[in-house]
GROMACS .gro file of C-alpha atoms in nm:
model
  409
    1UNK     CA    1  21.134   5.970  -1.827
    2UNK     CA    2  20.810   5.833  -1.760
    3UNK     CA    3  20.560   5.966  -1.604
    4UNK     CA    4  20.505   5.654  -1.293
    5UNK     CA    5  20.187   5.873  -1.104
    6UNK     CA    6  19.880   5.732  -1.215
    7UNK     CA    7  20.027   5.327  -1.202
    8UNK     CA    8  20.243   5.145  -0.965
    9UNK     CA    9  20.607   5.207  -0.960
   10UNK     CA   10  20.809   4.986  -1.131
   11UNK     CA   11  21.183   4.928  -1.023
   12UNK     CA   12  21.398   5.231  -1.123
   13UNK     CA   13  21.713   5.118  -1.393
   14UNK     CA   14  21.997   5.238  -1.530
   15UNK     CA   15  21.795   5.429  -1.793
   16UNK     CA   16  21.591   5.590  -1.543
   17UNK     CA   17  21.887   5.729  -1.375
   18UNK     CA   18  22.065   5.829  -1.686
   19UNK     CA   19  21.734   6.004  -1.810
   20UNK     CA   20  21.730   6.212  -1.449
   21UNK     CA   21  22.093   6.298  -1.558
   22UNK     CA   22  21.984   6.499  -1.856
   23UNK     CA   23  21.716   6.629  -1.699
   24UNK     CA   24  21.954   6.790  -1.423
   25UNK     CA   25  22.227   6.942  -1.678
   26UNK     CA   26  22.231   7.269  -1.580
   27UNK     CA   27  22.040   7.291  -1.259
   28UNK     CA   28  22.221   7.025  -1.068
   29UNK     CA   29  22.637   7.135  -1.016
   30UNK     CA   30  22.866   6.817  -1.066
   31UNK     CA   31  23.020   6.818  -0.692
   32UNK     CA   32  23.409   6.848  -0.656
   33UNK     CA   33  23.569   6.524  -0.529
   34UNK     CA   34  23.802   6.587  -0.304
   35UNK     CA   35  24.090   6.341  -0.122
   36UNK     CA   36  24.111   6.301   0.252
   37UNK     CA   37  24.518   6.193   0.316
   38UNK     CA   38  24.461   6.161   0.700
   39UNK     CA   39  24.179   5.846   0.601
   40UNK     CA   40  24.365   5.774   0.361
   41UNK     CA   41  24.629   5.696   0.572
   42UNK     CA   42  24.384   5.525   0.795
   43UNK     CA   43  24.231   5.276   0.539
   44UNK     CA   44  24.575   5.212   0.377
   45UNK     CA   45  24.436   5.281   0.033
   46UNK     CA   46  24.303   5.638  -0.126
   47UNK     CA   47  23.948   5.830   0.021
   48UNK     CA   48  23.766   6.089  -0.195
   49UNK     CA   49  23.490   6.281  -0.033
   50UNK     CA   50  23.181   6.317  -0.276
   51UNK     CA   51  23.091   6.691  -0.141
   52UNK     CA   52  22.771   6.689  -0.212
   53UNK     CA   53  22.723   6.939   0.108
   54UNK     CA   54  22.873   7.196  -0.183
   55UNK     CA   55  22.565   7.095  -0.387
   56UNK     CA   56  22.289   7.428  -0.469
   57UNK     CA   57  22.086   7.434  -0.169
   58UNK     CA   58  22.363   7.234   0.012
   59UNK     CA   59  22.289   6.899  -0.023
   60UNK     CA   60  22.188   6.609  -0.282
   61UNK     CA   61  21.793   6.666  -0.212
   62UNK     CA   62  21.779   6.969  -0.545
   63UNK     CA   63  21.858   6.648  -0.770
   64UNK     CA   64  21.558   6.440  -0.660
   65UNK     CA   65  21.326   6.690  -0.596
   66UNK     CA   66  21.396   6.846  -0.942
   67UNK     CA   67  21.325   6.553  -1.170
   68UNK     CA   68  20.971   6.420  -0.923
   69UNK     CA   69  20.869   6.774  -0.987
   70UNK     CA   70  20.984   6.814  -1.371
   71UNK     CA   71  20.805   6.480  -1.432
   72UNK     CA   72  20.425   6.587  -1.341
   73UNK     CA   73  20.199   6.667  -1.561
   74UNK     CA   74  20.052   7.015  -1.701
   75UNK     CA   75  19.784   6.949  -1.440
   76UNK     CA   76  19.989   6.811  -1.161
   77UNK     CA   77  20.193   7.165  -1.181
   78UNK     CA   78  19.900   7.381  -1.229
   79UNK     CA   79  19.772   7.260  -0.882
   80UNK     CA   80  20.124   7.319  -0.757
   81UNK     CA   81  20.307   7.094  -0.475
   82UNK     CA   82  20.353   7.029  -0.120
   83UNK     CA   83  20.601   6.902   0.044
   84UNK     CA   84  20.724   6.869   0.441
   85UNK     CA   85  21.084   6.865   0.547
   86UNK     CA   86  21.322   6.997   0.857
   87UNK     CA   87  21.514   7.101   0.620
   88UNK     CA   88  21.758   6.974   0.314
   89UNK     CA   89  21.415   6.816   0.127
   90UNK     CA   90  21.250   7.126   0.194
   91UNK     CA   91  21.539   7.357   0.025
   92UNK     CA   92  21.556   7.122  -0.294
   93UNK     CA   93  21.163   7.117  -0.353
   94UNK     CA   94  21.141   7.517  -0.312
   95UNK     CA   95  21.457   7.560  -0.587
   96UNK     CA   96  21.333   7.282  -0.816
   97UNK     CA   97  20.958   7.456  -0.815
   98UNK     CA   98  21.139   7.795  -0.832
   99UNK     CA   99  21.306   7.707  -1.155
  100UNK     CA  100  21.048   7.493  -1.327
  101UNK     CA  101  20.774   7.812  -1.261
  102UNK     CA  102  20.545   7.558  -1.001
  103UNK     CA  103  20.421   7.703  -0.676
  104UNK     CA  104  20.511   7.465  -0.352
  105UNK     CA  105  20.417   7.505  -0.007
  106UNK     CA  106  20.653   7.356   0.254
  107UNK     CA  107  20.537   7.262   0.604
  108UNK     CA  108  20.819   7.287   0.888
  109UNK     CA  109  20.820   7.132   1.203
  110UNK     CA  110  20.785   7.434   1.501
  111UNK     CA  111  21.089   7.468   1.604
  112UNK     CA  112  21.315   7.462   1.252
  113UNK     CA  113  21.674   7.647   1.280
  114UNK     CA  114  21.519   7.978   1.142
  115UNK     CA  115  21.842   7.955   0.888
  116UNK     CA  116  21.653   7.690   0.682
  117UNK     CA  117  21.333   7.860   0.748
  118UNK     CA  118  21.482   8.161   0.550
  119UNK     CA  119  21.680   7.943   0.278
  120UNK     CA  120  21.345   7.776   0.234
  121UNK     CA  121  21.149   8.106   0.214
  122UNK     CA  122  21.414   8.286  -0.006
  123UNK     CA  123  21.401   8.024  -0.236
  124UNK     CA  124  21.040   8.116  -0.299
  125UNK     CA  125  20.817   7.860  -0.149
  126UNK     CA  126  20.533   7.895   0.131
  127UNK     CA  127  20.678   7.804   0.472
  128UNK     CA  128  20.407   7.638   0.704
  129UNK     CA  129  20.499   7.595   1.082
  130UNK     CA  130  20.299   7.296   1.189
  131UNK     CA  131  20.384   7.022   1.441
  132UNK     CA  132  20.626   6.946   1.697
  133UNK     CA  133  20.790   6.647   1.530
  134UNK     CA  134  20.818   6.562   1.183
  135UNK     CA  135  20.603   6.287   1.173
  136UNK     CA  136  20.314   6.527   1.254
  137UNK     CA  137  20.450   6.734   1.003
  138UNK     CA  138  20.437   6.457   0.745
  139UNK     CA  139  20.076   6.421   0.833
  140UNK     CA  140  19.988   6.780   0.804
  141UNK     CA  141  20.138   6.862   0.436
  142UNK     CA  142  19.962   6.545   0.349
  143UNK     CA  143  19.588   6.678   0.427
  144UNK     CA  144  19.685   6.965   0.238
  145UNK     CA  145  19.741   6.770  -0.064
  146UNK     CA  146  19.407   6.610  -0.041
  147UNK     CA  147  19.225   6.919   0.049
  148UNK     CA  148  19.357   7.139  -0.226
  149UNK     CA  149  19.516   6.892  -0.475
  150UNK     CA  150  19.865   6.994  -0.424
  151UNK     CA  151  20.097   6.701  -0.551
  152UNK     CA  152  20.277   6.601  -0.218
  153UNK     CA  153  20.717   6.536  -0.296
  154UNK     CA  154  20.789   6.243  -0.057
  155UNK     CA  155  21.136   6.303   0.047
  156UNK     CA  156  21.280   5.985  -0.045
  157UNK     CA  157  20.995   5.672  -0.114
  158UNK     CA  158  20.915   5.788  -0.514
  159UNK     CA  159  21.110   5.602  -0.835
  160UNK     CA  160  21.172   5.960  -0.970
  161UNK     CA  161  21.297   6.084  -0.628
  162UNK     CA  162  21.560   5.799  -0.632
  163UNK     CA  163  21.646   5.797  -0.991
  164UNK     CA  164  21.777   6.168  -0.947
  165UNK     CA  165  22.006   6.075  -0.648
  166UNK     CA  166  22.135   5.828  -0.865
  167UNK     CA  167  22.324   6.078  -1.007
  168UNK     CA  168  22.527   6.089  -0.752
  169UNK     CA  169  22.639   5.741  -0.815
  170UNK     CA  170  22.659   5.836  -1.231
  171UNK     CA  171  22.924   6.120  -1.124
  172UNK     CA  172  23.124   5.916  -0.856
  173UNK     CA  173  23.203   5.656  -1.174
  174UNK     CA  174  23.312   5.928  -1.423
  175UNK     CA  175  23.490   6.129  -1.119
  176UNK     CA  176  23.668   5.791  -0.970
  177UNK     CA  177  23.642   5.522  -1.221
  178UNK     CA  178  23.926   5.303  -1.030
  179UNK     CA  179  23.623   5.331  -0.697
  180UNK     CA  180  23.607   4.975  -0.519
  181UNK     CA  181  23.406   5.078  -0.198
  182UNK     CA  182  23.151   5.344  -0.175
  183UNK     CA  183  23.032   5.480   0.162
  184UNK     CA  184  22.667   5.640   0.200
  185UNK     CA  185  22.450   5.776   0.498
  186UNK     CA  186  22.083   5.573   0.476
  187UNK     CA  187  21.807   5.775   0.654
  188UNK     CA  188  21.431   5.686   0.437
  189UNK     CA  189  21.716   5.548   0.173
  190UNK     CA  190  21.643   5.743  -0.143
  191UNK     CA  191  22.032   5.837  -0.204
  192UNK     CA  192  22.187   5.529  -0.152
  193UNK     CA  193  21.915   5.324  -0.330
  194UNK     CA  194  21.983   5.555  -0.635
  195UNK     CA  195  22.363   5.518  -0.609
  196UNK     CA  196  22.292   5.121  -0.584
  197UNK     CA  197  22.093   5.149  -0.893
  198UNK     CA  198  22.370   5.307  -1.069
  199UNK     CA  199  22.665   5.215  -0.995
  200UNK     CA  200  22.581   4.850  -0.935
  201UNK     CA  201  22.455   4.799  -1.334
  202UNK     CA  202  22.787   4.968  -1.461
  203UNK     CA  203  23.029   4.823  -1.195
  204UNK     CA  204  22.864   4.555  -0.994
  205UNK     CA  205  23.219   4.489  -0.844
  206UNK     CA  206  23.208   4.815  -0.624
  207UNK     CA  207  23.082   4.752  -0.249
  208UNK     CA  208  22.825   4.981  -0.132
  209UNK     CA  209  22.830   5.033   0.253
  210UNK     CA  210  22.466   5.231   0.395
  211UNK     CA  211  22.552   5.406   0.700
  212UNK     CA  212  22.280   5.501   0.953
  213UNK     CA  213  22.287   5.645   1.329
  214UNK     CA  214  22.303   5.414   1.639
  215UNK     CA  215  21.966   5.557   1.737
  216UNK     CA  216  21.771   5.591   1.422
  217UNK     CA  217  21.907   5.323   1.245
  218UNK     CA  218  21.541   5.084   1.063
  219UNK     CA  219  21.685   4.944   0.846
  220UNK     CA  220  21.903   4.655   1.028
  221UNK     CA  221  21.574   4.511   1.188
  222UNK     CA  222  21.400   4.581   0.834
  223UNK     CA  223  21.659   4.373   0.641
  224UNK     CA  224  21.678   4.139   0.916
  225UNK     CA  225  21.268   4.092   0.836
  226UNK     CA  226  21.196   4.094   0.494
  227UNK     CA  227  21.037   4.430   0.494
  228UNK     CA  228  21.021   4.773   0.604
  229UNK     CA  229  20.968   4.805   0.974
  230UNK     CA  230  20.958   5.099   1.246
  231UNK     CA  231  21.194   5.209   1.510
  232UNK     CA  232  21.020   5.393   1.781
  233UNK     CA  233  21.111   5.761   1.835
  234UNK     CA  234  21.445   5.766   1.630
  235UNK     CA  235  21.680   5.982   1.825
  236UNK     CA  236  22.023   6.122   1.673
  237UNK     CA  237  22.186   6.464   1.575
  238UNK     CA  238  22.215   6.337   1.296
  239UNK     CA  239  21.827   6.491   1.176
  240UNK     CA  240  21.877   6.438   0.771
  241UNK     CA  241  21.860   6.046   0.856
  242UNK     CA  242  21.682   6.036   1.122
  243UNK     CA  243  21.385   5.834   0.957
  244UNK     CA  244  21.195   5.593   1.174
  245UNK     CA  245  21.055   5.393   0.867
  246UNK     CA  246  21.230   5.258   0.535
  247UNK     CA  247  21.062   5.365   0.206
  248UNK     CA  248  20.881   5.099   0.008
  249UNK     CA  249  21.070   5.157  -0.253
  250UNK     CA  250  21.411   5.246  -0.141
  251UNK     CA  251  21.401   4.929   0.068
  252UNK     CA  252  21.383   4.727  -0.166
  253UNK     CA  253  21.613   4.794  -0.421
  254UNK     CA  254  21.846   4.836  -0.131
  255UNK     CA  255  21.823   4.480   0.017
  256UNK     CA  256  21.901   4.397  -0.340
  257UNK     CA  257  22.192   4.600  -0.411
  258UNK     CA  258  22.372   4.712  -0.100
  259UNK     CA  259  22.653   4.511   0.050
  260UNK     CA  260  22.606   4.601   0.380
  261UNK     CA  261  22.450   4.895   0.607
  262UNK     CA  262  22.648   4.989   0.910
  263UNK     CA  263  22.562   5.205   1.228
  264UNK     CA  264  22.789   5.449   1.376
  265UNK     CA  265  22.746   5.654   1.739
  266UNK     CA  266  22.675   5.974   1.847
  267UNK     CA  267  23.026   5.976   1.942
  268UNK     CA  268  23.149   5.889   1.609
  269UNK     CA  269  22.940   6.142   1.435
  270UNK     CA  270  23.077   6.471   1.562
  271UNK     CA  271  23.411   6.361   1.556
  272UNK     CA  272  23.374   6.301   1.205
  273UNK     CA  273  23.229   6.619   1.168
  274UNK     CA  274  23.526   6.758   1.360
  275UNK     CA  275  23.759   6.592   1.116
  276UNK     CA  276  23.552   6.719   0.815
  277UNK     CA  277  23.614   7.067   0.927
  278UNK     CA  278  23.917   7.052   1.062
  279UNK     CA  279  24.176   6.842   0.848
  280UNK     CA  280  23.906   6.870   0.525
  281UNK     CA  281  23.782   7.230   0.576
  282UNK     CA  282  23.458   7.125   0.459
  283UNK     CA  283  23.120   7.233   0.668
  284UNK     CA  284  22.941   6.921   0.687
  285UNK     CA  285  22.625   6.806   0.895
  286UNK     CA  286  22.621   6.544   1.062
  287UNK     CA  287  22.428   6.307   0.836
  288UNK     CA  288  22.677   6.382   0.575
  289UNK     CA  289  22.927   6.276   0.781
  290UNK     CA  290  22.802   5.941   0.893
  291UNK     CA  291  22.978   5.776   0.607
  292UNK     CA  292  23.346   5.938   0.746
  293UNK     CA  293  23.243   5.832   1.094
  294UNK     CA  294  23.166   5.438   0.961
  295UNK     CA  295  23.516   5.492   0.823
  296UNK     CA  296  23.682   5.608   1.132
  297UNK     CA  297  23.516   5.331   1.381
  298UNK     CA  298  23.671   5.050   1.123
  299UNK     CA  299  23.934   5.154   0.921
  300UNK     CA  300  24.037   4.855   0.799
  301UNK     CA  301  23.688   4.665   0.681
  302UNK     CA  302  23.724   4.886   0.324
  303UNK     CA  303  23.872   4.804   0.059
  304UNK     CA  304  23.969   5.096  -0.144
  305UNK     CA  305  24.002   5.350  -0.322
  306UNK     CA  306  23.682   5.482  -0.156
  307UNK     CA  307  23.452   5.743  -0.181
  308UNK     CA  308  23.228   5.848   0.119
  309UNK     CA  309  22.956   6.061   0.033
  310UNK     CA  310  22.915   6.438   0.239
  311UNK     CA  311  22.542   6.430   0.169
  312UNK     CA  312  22.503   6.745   0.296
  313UNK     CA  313  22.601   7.113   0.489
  314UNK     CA  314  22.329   7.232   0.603
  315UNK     CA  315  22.388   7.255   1.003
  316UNK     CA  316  22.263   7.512   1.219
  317UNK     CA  317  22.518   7.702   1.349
  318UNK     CA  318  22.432   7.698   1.727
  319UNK     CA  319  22.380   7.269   1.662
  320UNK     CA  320  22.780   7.301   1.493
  321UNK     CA  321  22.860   7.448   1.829
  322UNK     CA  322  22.731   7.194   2.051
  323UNK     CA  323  22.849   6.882   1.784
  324UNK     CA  324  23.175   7.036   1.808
  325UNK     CA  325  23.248   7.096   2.151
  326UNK     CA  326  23.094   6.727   2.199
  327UNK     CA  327  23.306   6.602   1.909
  328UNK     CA  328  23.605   6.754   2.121
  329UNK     CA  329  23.531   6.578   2.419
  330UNK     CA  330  23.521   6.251   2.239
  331UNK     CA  331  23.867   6.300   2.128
  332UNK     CA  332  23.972   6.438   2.506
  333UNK     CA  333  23.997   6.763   2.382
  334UNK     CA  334  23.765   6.862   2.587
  335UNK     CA  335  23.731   6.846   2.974
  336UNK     CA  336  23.438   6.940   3.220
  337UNK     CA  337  23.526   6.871   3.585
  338UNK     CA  338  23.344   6.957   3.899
  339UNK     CA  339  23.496   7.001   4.222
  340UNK     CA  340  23.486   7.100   4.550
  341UNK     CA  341  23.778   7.336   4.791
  342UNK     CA  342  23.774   7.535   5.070
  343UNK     CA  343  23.577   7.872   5.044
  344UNK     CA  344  23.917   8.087   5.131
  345UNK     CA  345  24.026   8.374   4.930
  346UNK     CA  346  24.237   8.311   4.681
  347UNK     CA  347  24.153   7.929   4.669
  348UNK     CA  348  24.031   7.957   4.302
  349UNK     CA  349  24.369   8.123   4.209
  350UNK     CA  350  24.579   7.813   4.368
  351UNK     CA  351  24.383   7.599   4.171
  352UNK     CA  352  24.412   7.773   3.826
  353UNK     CA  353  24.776   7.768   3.897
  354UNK     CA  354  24.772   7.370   3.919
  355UNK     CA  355  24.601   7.345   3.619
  356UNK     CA  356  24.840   7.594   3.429
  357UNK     CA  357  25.136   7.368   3.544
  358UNK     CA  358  24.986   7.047   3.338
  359UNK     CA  359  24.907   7.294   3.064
  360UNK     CA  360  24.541   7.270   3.031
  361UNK     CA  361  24.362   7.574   2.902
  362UNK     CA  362  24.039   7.739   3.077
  363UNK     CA  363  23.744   7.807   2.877
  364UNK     CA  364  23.491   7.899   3.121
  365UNK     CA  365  23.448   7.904   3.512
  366UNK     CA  366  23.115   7.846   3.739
  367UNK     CA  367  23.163   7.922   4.115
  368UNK     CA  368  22.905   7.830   4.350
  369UNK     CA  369  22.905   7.912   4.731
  370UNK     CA  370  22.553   7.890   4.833
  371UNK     CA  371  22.395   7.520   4.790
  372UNK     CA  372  22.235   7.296   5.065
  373UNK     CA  373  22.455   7.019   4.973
  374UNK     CA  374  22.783   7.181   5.014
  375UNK     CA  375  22.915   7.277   5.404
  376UNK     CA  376  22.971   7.601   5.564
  377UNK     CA  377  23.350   7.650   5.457
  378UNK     CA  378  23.247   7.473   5.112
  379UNK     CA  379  23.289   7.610   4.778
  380UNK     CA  380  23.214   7.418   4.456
  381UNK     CA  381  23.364   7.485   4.079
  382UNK     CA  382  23.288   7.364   3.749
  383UNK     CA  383  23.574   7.414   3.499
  384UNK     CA  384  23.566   7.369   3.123
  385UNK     CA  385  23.908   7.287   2.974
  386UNK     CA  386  24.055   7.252   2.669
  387UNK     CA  387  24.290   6.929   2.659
  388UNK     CA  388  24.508   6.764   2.427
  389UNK     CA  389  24.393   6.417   2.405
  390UNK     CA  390  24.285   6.139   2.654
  391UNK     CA  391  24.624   6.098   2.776
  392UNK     CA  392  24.640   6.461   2.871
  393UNK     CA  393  24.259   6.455   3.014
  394UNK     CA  394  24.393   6.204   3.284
  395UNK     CA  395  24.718   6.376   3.377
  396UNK     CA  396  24.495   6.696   3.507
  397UNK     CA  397  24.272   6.438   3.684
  398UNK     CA  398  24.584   6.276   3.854
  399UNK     CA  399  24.717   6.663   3.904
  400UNK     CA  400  24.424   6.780   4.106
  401UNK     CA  401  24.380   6.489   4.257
  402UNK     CA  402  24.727   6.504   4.429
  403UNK     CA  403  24.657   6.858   4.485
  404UNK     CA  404  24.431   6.715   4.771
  405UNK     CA  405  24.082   6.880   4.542
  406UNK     CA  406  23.756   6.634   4.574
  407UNK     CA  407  23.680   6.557   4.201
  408UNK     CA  408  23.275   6.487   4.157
  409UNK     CA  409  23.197   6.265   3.915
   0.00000   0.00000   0.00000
């Protein structure tokens, strides 16, 4: 491939892509593709999951990184690189470096999940804590470039960065070569303007779908203007796409190529993360499960078979607690009531016993007696209950309700 520093970057082709795939043979795994009956079911036609949160490093960033990296010059690598990241990019450029013998330094917003911290430092680059957001952490790694000549790795807005995510879209033909539909989380755009590159000059027939989160999703309004513009302080838990800003080049190769970019909820996004785990057994994050949460909101606007892409699994564990209890409660598995009774003794025992009759299962009790808002005989509990469903959620309502108990909203 060549080198594109020292000129403007052209459009990346086929070629490009194909070249990143030799470049990667033997440092980049070919991910498993794995069905999904229960969306299959769903969609009326077959799903495959592109597990690309089973990639090294555990996501698709290790492909793009690698081939921006293998791609610089003798004197580019001498002076080493830079790169910042909260957290997939920042894995991918400290491996890539690692293997092709180049020292990187990654800055980290303050704050990281210390498990990518470690992954990241284990992996043998310099972690630098700078900034509170990433923006500022963008902006930092980028003044150590120019002071010390480190070659900054833009996540996602570099021809050689997307030509190696294209690989992705190389393997999905050889792995599903009967693939009408293919379903992608956007967040800067580098992935799914690879897989667009791809796929599109082998099989221009297949439908590409971008996915991106309700509250970080620029590239609607971008699209919608001819050119990259910025959402203010993108806000989802979804972090690997939360980008406030198309790439220049990402953007436009995917107003050219992609059939359509969708966005999905916060709702929708743990409880396809929920699903993921549960019915897939795959750890997923929740950018890498935006495309199974487009899927889930509109089963029937696909035409199949289809192939999401699980970008990534890199989720902080305490984060997968909080996505899944809140994926839970979107399906009304998951109940958190306030109420008040009468301070008596054994008060809190009559109303466990109402809530064992409708079968719903106590996870965890707060009992407050002391609080200028409540009166002197007043007691007030907060209950956290497993449920089965949103059926189920009202029937305890209804229960308590009858039972004469003052539900706060």
């Amino acid at each position: 491939m060549n080198h594109r520093t020292a000129h403007p970057l052209p459009p990346v082709t086929l070629d490009d892509v194909r070249g990143a795939q030799k470049m990667l043979a033997g440092v980049a795994r070919m991910t498993a593709m794995e069905g999904s009956r229960h969306l299959s079911q769903l969609v009326g036609a077959p799903v495959h999951f592109k597990c690309e949160n089973l990639q090294r490093t555990g996501s698709f960033k290790l492909r793009g990184a690698y081939v921006r990296i293998a791609c610089l010059l003798p004197e580019e690598r001498a002076a080493g690189v830079v790169a910042a990241s909260a957290g997939n990019h920042a894995q991918g450029v400290a491996l890539a470096s690692a293997l092709l013998g180049v020292r990187s330094t990654v800055f980290m917003p303050q704050g990281a999940p210390l498990p990518k911290i470690s992954a990241t430092q284990e992996y043998g680059a310099e972690v630098r804590l700078q900034g509170q957001v990433v923006d500022e952490t963008l902006a930092a790694a980028q003044e150590y470039a120019a002071e010390t000549g480190a070659v900054f790795i833009h996540p996602f807005d570099h021809a050689d960065i997307i030509a190696g995510q294209g690989t992705v879209g190389l393997e999905i033909l050889e792995q599903c070569p009967e693939v009408r539909t293919i379903v992608v989380g956007i967040g800067g755009g580098g992935l799914a303007a690879g897989i667009a590159v791809a796929v599109k000059a082998l099989r221009p027939d297949v439908r590409i779908v971008g996915v991106q989160a309700a509250g970080a999703a620029a590239y609607p309004p971008s699209l919608a203007a001819g050119r990259p513009v910025s959402v203010d302080n993108p806000a989802t838990m979804a972090d690997g796409i939360r980008v406030g800003r198309p790439g220049d080049v990402p953007f436009g190769i995917i107003g050219d190529l992609v059939d359509e970019v969708r966005t999905v909820t916060e709702d929708e996004l743990s409880t396809a993360l929920l699903l993921c785990l549960e019915r897939a057994k795959l750890v997923v994050e929740p950018a890498g499960a935006s495309p199974v949460a487009a899927l889930l909101s509109d089963p029937g606007s696909v035409e199949g078979p289809v192939v999401a892409v699980l970008s990534g699994g890199n989720v902080d564990p305490l984060l997968l607690q909080r996505i899944l209890r809140h994926g839970m409660a979107a399906q009304g598995r998951y109940l958190a009531v306030r109420l008040r009774l009468t301070d008596r003794p054994g008060a809190l025992a009559t109303l466990l016993g109402v809530l064992s009759v409708v079968d719903a299962n106590v996870l965890d009790v707060s009992h407050v007696r002391t609080d200028p808002r409540l009166g002197l005989t007043e007691a007030e509990v907060e209950l956290h209950l497993e449920t089965k469903g949103a059926a189920h959620c009202a029937e305890v309502g209804q229960a308590l309700r009858e039972a004469g108990y003052k539900v706060i909203d």
